[in-house]
Amino acid sequence: MKTKYIIAAALAILVMPATAQETYENAKLANTDLNGTARYVGMGGAMDALGADLSTISSNPAGIGLFRRPTANISFGLVSQQDGKDFANGNKTNASFDQVGFVYAMKSGRNSFLNFGFNYHKSKNFDYILSAAHDLKDASQNKLTYIKGDAGYLFDDKGQDYITSTRLDELLANKLMDLGDDQSADYRYENSTGYMFDRAHTGYIGRYDFNVSGNLNDRVYLGLTMGMSDVHYKGYSEYIETLEPNNGFNRTEVNVADDRRITGTGFDITAGVIVRPIEESPFRIGLSVKTPTWYDLSTSNQVSLGSDYVRSDYDFKVYTPWKFGLSLGHTIGNVLALGAVYEYEDFGSIDSRINTGASYDYWYDDYYNTSESDNDMNDHAGETLKGVSTLKLGLEYKLTPALALRAGYNYQSAIYSENGVKGVLANGNLVESPGIYYSSTTDYTNWKGTNRFTLGIGYAVKNFNVDLAYQYSTTDGEFYPFMSYTDNQAPDMNNIADAVSVSNKRHQVLLTLGYRF
């Protein structure tokens, strides 16, 4: 089988103002960790209806309305990846500054308060090293590029690139698969016997929350939080395929390196209410709703094959799902506190958007980027990502008025469909989106549900409190180096990459220092 196609794009820096990002990359930005104060983490995050903790500012803002005195907290600790190995700029153990904030409580009536709060916390810690390796039989990454070209999905006879290909396809076609300098020459592929893959994810999403909340007669609590997010993501990977002996490329392996950075900001609004329905009972019910986080982002990416590379820099937008929460809280005397939270968000509704240009705002005398939904990519997200439920359970038991023990459990259902494929719709068609072309990598992981187990201890003396929490989280997944292709009419063109089981097991130790004024 022979394929001819013309490569017109130069291997150089390419600036693309109107583009989008791919589903699997977007999901990493939309998902959050269990993090905040040590008390909040130690109880599995199940404090939305119990309130009176700074970390509820972003989950149920009405929880800030339960404060009776001004309070300040600061939190930091260590995060370590179990079974991880240091790779590139990624380390398996890292120090982390996780939270700082305060609440100003102002009495507005006999049993009512008007509170103002600010809190910073690290809503997502990207530190993670992914490693995978497996055999390949009659398959390779460059064979996938060849198959795309043979089907007409790479470049047309006018030298125009199709948005179903990737920058990596371009690089492989130019620098690996061409038989000669003649642009009209035939292209071919070579099979590999196996691969090794490593990627170091580093960085974080920092969240800054500003809150106003109220306590009405100690029965109804209302809160509103405006949140701003600050994205700092780095990902560096190396993918090495060992070629079959006596191949026509005159090399033993193919080594592809990818370096991606994402920065930007986001904005969202969260509203919450907590009600104590029975005056004589401390039992509380909470409801919360969070708007999408409207992200305005920039990315810089370079994918390399030896000394040859292609680079992309562009801006894009992502709108995350709405989130809804229902919570219950109850205290027994001054000894036991119990909390439960259920949250739901439909990750399949993530809106990947393409920047279409700049418009002038006459009111602010400034320009702003306009955008439109990337319909093909959003269809892919709807098929690949799922509605996600999160269950949080927690308790606190006071051994003495000063010493408290805590425990919690937190479960988040799978975000990804187990049948999801990067860049491919359920009907087998390739996703026609610039987000595919500029994704530059072909690997993807379908992660399953996440289980989090937490323990904590707290000690208070006079106006000071010290809290310590431990969290163990575990997530399993299925890694694929590239999409598989099956041709029933021509079995020799099958290009199958089996799934490799991977996991993310993380340990966190968190310390919070607090002071009540």
Coordinates of C-alpha atoms in Angstrom, one line a residue, residues 116-494:
F116 CA -16.6 38.4 55.2
G117 CA -13.9 35.9 54.2
F118 CA -11.0 35.3 51.9
N119 CA -9.2 32.0 51.3
Y120 CA -6.5 30.7 49.0
H121 CA -6.1 27.0 48.5
K122 CA -4.4 24.7 46.0
S123 CA -7.4 23.2 44.2
K124 CA -5.3 21.0 42.0
N125 CA -1.8 19.6 42.5
F126 CA -0.6 18.3 39.1
D127 CA 2.6 16.6 40.6
Y128 CA 2.5 13.1 39.1
I129 CA 4.8 10.9 37.1
L130 CA 3.2 8.5 34.7
S131 CA 5.2 5.5 33.5
A132 CA 4.1 2.7 31.1
A133 CA 5.7 0.1 28.9
H134 CA 4.5 -2.8 26.7
D135 CA 5.2 -4.9 23.7
L136 CA 3.9 -4.0 20.2
K137 CA 3.2 -6.5 17.4
D138 CA 2.9 -5.3 13.8
A139 CA 2.2 -1.9 15.2
S140 CA 3.9 1.5 15.7
Q141 CA 3.1 5.2 16.1
N142 CA 4.5 6.0 12.7
K143 CA 2.2 3.3 11.2
L144 CA -0.8 5.2 12.6
T145 CA 0.5 8.3 10.8
Y146 CA 0.8 6.2 7.6
I147 CA -2.8 4.9 8.0
K148 CA -4.2 8.4 8.5
G149 CA -2.3 9.5 5.3
D150 CA -3.6 6.6 3.3
A151 CA -7.2 7.5 4.4
G152 CA -6.6 11.1 3.3
Y153 CA -6.6 12.5 6.9
L154 CA -3.2 14.1 6.9
F155 CA -2.6 16.5 3.9
D156 CA -4.4 17.1 0.7
D157 CA -3.0 17.5 -2.8
K158 CA -2.8 21.3 -2.2
G159 CA -0.6 21.0 0.8
Q160 CA -3.3 22.0 3.3
D161 CA -3.3 20.2 6.6
Y162 CA -6.5 18.5 7.9
I163 CA -7.5 19.2 11.5
T164 CA -7.8 15.4 12.2
S165 CA -4.0 15.0 12.1
T166 CA -1.5 16.1 14.8
R167 CA 1.7 18.1 14.9
L168 CA 3.4 14.7 15.6
D169 CA 2.0 13.3 12.4
E170 CA 3.5 16.2 10.6
L171 CA 6.9 15.7 12.3
L172 CA 6.9 11.9 11.6
A173 CA 5.9 12.4 8.0
N174 CA 8.6 15.0 7.3
K175 CA 11.6 13.6 9.2
L176 CA 11.1 9.9 9.5
M177 CA 8.9 8.4 6.8
D178 CA 10.0 10.1 3.6
L179 CA 12.1 8.0 1.3
G180 CA 14.0 11.0 -0.1
D181 CA 14.1 14.7 -0.6
D182 CA 11.5 14.5 -3.4
Q183 CA 8.2 15.8 -2.0
S184 CA 6.3 13.5 -4.3
A185 CA 8.1 10.4 -3.0
D186 CA 6.3 7.5 -1.5
Y187 CA 5.9 7.3 2.3
R188 CA 6.1 4.1 4.3
Y189 CA 6.1 2.9 7.9
E190 CA 8.1 0.5 10.1
N191 CA 6.7 -1.6 12.9
S192 CA 8.0 -1.6 16.5
T193 CA 8.6 -4.4 19.0
G194 CA 7.7 -2.3 22.1
Y195 CA 7.7 1.1 23.8
M196 CA 8.5 2.9 27.0
F197 CA 6.7 6.0 28.1
D198 CA 7.3 8.5 30.9
R199 CA 5.6 11.8 31.6
A200 CA 6.2 14.3 34.5
H201 CA 3.2 16.4 35.3
T202 CA 4.0 19.4 37.5
G203 CA 2.3 22.6 38.6
Y204 CA -0.9 23.5 40.3
I205 CA -4.2 25.5 40.1
G206 CA -4.4 28.1 42.8
R207 CA -7.9 29.3 43.8
Y208 CA -8.6 32.7 45.4
D209 CA -12.1 32.9 47.0
F210 CA -13.9 36.1 48.2
N211 CA -16.9 35.5 50.4
V212 CA -19.9 37.3 52.0
S213 CA -22.2 35.3 54.2
G214 CA -24.9 35.8 56.7
N215 CA -26.4 34.1 59.7
L216 CA -30.1 34.8 60.3
N217 CA -31.2 34.0 63.8
D218 CA -28.9 31.0 63.9
R219 CA -31.4 29.1 61.7
V220 CA -30.6 30.1 58.1
Y221 CA -27.1 30.6 56.7
L222 CA -26.5 32.2 53.3
G223 CA -23.3 32.6 51.4
L224 CA -21.9 33.8 48.1
T225 CA -18.3 33.3 46.9
M226 CA -16.6 34.7 43.9
G227 CA -13.6 32.6 42.9
M228 CA -10.6 33.3 40.7
S229 CA -8.2 30.5 39.6
D230 CA -4.6 30.7 38.5
V231 CA -3.4 27.9 36.3
H232 CA 0.3 26.7 36.1
Y233 CA 0.7 23.4 34.4
K234 CA 3.8 21.7 32.9
G235 CA 4.0 18.4 31.3
Y236 CA 7.1 16.7 29.8
S237 CA 7.1 13.3 28.2
E238 CA 9.4 10.9 26.4
Y239 CA 8.0 8.1 24.2
I240 CA 10.6 5.6 22.9
E241 CA 9.7 2.8 20.5
T242 CA 12.1 0.0 19.6
L243 CA 11.9 -0.6 15.9
E244 CA 12.0 -4.1 14.4
P245 CA 15.5 -5.2 13.3
N246 CA 16.6 -4.5 9.7
N247 CA 14.1 -1.7 9.3
G248 CA 14.3 0.8 6.4
F249 CA 14.8 3.8 8.7
N250 CA 18.4 2.7 9.6
R251 CA 17.8 3.3 13.3
T252 CA 17.0 1.1 16.3
E253 CA 14.5 3.3 18.0
V254 CA 12.2 6.4 17.6
N255 CA 12.4 8.9 20.5
V256 CA 9.6 11.5 20.7
A257 CA 9.8 14.2 23.4
D258 CA 6.9 16.5 24.2
D259 CA 7.0 19.6 26.3
R260 CA 3.7 21.5 27.1
R261 CA 2.9 24.4 29.4
I262 CA -0.5 25.8 30.2
T263 CA -1.1 29.1 32.0
G264 CA -4.1 31.3 32.5
T265 CA -6.9 32.4 34.8
G266 CA -10.5 31.4 35.5
F267 CA -13.5 32.9 37.2
D268 CA -16.6 31.4 38.8
I269 CA -19.4 32.0 41.4
T270 CA -20.7 29.7 44.1
A271 CA -23.8 30.1 46.1
G272 CA -25.0 28.2 49.1
V273 CA -27.5 27.9 51.8
I274 CA -27.6 25.9 55.1
V275 CA -30.9 25.5 57.1
R276 CA -31.5 24.2 60.6
P277 CA -35.1 23.1 60.1
I278 CA -35.8 22.2 63.8
E279 CA -35.1 24.9 66.2
E280 CA -34.3 22.6 69.1
S281 CA -31.9 20.4 67.0
P282 CA -28.4 21.1 65.6
F283 CA -29.2 19.0 62.5
R284 CA -28.5 21.0 59.3
I285 CA -29.2 20.6 55.6
G286 CA -27.1 22.4 53.0
L287 CA -27.5 23.1 49.3
S288 CA -24.9 24.6 46.9
V289 CA -24.5 25.4 43.2
K290 CA -21.3 26.4 41.4
T291 CA -21.2 28.0 38.0
P292 CA -18.7 26.8 35.4
T293 CA -15.2 28.1 35.8
W294 CA -14.7 30.3 32.8
Y295 CA -11.0 29.7 31.9
D296 CA -9.0 31.9 29.6
L297 CA -5.8 30.1 28.9
S298 CA -2.6 30.0 26.9
T299 CA -0.5 27.1 25.9
S300 CA 3.0 26.6 24.6
N301 CA 4.0 23.2 23.2
Q302 CA 7.1 21.7 21.5
V303 CA 7.2 18.1 20.2
S304 CA 10.6 16.9 19.1
L305 CA 12.1 14.0 17.1
G306 CA 15.8 14.1 17.7
S307 CA 17.0 17.6 16.7
D308 CA 13.8 18.3 14.7
Y309 CA 10.8 19.8 16.3
V310 CA 7.5 21.7 15.7
R311 CA 6.2 24.3 18.2
S312 CA 2.8 25.8 18.8
D313 CA 1.7 28.8 20.9
Y314 CA -1.9 29.7 21.1
D315 CA -4.8 31.0 23.3
F316 CA -8.0 29.2 24.0
K317 CA -11.0 29.0 26.4
V318 CA -12.5 26.1 28.5
Y319 CA -15.7 26.3 30.4
T320 CA -16.0 23.6 33.1
P321 CA -19.3 21.9 34.2
W322 CA -21.8 23.2 36.7
K323 CA -21.6 21.6 40.1
F324 CA -24.4 20.9 42.5
G325 CA -24.1 19.8 46.1
L326 CA -26.4 18.4 48.9
S327 CA -25.0 18.1 52.4
L328 CA -26.1 17.0 55.9
G329 CA -24.5 17.8 59.2
H330 CA -25.3 17.0 62.8
T331 CA -23.6 17.4 66.2
I332 CA -24.2 15.5 69.4
G333 CA -23.4 17.7 72.4
N334 CA -19.9 19.1 72.2
V335 CA -18.4 15.7 71.6
L336 CA -19.3 14.3 68.1
A337 CA -19.8 16.0 64.7
L338 CA -21.0 14.0 61.6
G339 CA -21.1 15.2 58.0
A340 CA -22.1 13.9 54.6
V341 CA -21.9 15.5 51.2
Y342 CA -23.1 14.5 47.7
E343 CA -21.9 16.5 44.7
Y344 CA -22.7 16.0 41.0
E345 CA -21.1 17.5 37.9
D346 CA -21.4 16.4 34.2
F347 CA -17.9 16.4 32.8
G348 CA -19.4 15.5 29.4
S349 CA -20.7 19.1 29.3
I350 CA -17.2 20.7 29.3
D351 CA -17.2 23.4 26.7
S352 CA -14.0 23.6 24.6
R353 CA -14.0 26.9 22.8
I354 CA -12.1 28.4 19.9
N355 CA -11.0 32.1 20.0
T356 CA -12.4 33.8 17.0
G357 CA -10.9 37.3 17.3
A358 CA -10.9 40.5 19.4
S359 CA -13.8 42.8 20.0
Y360 CA -13.8 46.3 21.4
D361 CA -15.6 47.1 24.7
Y362 CA -16.6 50.8 24.6
W363 CA -17.6 50.8 28.2
Y364 CA -14.1 49.8 29.5
D365 CA -12.2 51.1 26.5
D366 CA -10.5 47.8 26.0
Y367 CA -10.4 44.8 23.7
Y368 CA -11.5 41.3 24.7
N369 CA -11.3 37.9 22.9
T370 CA -14.5 36.5 21.4
S371 CA -15.0 32.7 21.1
E372 CA -17.3 30.0 19.9
S373 CA -17.8 26.4 21.0
D374 CA -15.7 23.7 19.2
N375 CA -18.7 21.5 18.4
D376 CA -16.8 18.4 17.2
M377 CA -14.6 18.5 20.3
N378 CA -17.6 19.0 22.6
D379 CA -19.3 16.0 20.9
H380 CA -16.2 14.0 21.7
A381 CA -16.3 15.2 25.3
G382 CA -19.9 14.2 25.6
E383 CA -19.0 10.7 24.5
T384 CA -15.7 10.3 26.4
L385 CA -16.4 12.0 29.7
K386 CA -19.2 11.1 32.2
G387 CA -21.4 12.6 34.8
V388 CA -19.5 12.4 38.0
S389 CA -20.8 11.8 41.6
T390 CA -18.7 12.6 44.7
L391 CA -19.6 11.2 48.1
K392 CA -17.9 12.7 51.2
L393 CA -18.3 11.2 54.7
G394 CA -16.6 12.4 57.9
L395 CA -16.7 12.6 61.6
E396 CA -15.0 14.4 64.5
Y397 CA -14.8 13.1 68.0
K398 CA -13.5 15.2 70.9
L399 CA -11.6 13.2 73.5
T400 CA -11.4 16.4 75.6
P401 CA -12.5 19.9 74.9
A402 CA -9.0 20.6 73.5
L403 CA -8.2 17.3 71.6
A404 CA -10.2 16.0 68.6
L405 CA -9.8 12.9 66.4
R406 CA -11.1 12.9 62.8
A407 CA -11.7 10.4 60.0
G408 CA -13.2 10.6 56.6
Y409 CA -13.9 8.8 53.3
N410 CA -14.2 10.5 49.9
Y411 CA -15.2 8.7 46.7
Q412 CA -15.3 10.3 43.2
S413 CA -16.8 8.1 40.4
A414 CA -14.9 7.7 37.0
I415 CA -14.7 10.8 34.8
Y416 CA -13.7 8.9 31.7
S417 CA -15.6 6.3 29.8
E418 CA -13.8 3.0 29.7
N419 CA -14.3 3.0 25.9
G420 CA -13.1 6.5 25.3
V421 CA -10.5 7.0 22.6
K422 CA -8.5 10.2 22.1
G423 CA -9.5 12.0 18.9
V424 CA -12.2 9.4 17.8
L425 CA -16.0 9.6 18.0
A426 CA -18.2 6.7 19.0
N427 CA -19.1 6.2 15.3
G428 CA -15.4 5.7 14.4
N429 CA -15.0 9.1 12.7
L430 CA -12.0 11.2 13.7
V431 CA -12.6 14.4 15.5
E432 CA -12.3 17.4 13.2
S433 CA -10.9 20.0 15.5
P434 CA -7.8 22.2 15.7
G435 CA -7.6 20.9 19.2
I436 CA -6.5 17.5 17.8
Y437 CA -3.9 19.0 15.5
Y438 CA -2.3 21.0 18.3
S439 CA -2.5 18.3 20.9
S440 CA 0.9 16.9 19.5
T441 CA 0.7 13.7 21.5
T442 CA -1.3 10.5 20.8
D443 CA -1.4 8.9 24.3
Y444 CA -4.4 8.9 26.6
T445 CA -5.5 7.3 29.9
N446 CA -9.0 6.4 30.9
W447 CA -8.9 6.8 34.7
K448 CA -11.4 5.1 36.9
G449 CA -12.9 6.2 40.2
T450 CA -10.9 7.8 43.0
N451 CA -11.0 6.6 46.6
R452 CA -9.7 8.8 49.4
F453 CA -9.2 7.8 53.0
T454 CA -8.4 10.4 55.6
L455 CA -7.4 10.7 59.3
G456 CA -6.8 13.8 61.4
I457 CA -6.1 15.2 64.8
G458 CA -6.6 18.6 66.3
Y459 CA -5.5 20.4 69.4
A460 CA -6.7 23.8 70.6
V461 CA -5.3 25.9 73.4
K462 CA -6.8 29.3 74.2
N463 CA -7.0 31.1 70.9
F464 CA -4.6 28.8 69.0
N465 CA -5.3 25.6 67.2
V466 CA -3.0 23.1 65.5
D467 CA -4.5 20.5 63.1
L468 CA -2.8 17.6 61.3
A469 CA -4.3 15.4 58.6
Y470 CA -3.2 12.4 56.5
Q471 CA -4.8 11.5 53.2
Y472 CA -4.3 8.4 51.0
S473 CA -5.9 8.6 47.5
T474 CA -5.8 5.9 44.9
T475 CA -6.9 5.9 41.2
D476 CA -6.4 3.2 38.6
G477 CA -6.5 3.7 34.9
E478 CA -5.9 2.2 31.5
F479 CA -3.1 3.8 29.4
Y480 CA -2.9 3.7 25.6
P481 CA 0.1 5.1 23.7
F482 CA -2.1 5.7 20.6
M483 CA -5.5 4.9 19.2
S484 CA -5.8 1.3 17.8
Y485 CA -6.9 0.8 14.2
T486 CA -8.5 -2.4 12.8
D487 CA -9.0 -3.0 9.1
N488 CA -11.1 -6.2 8.4
Q489 CA -10.4 -5.9 4.7
A490 CA -6.7 -5.6 5.1
P491 CA -5.6 -7.3 8.4
D492 CA -1.9 -6.4 7.7
M493 CA -2.9 -2.8 8.3
N494 CA -4.1 -3.5 11.8

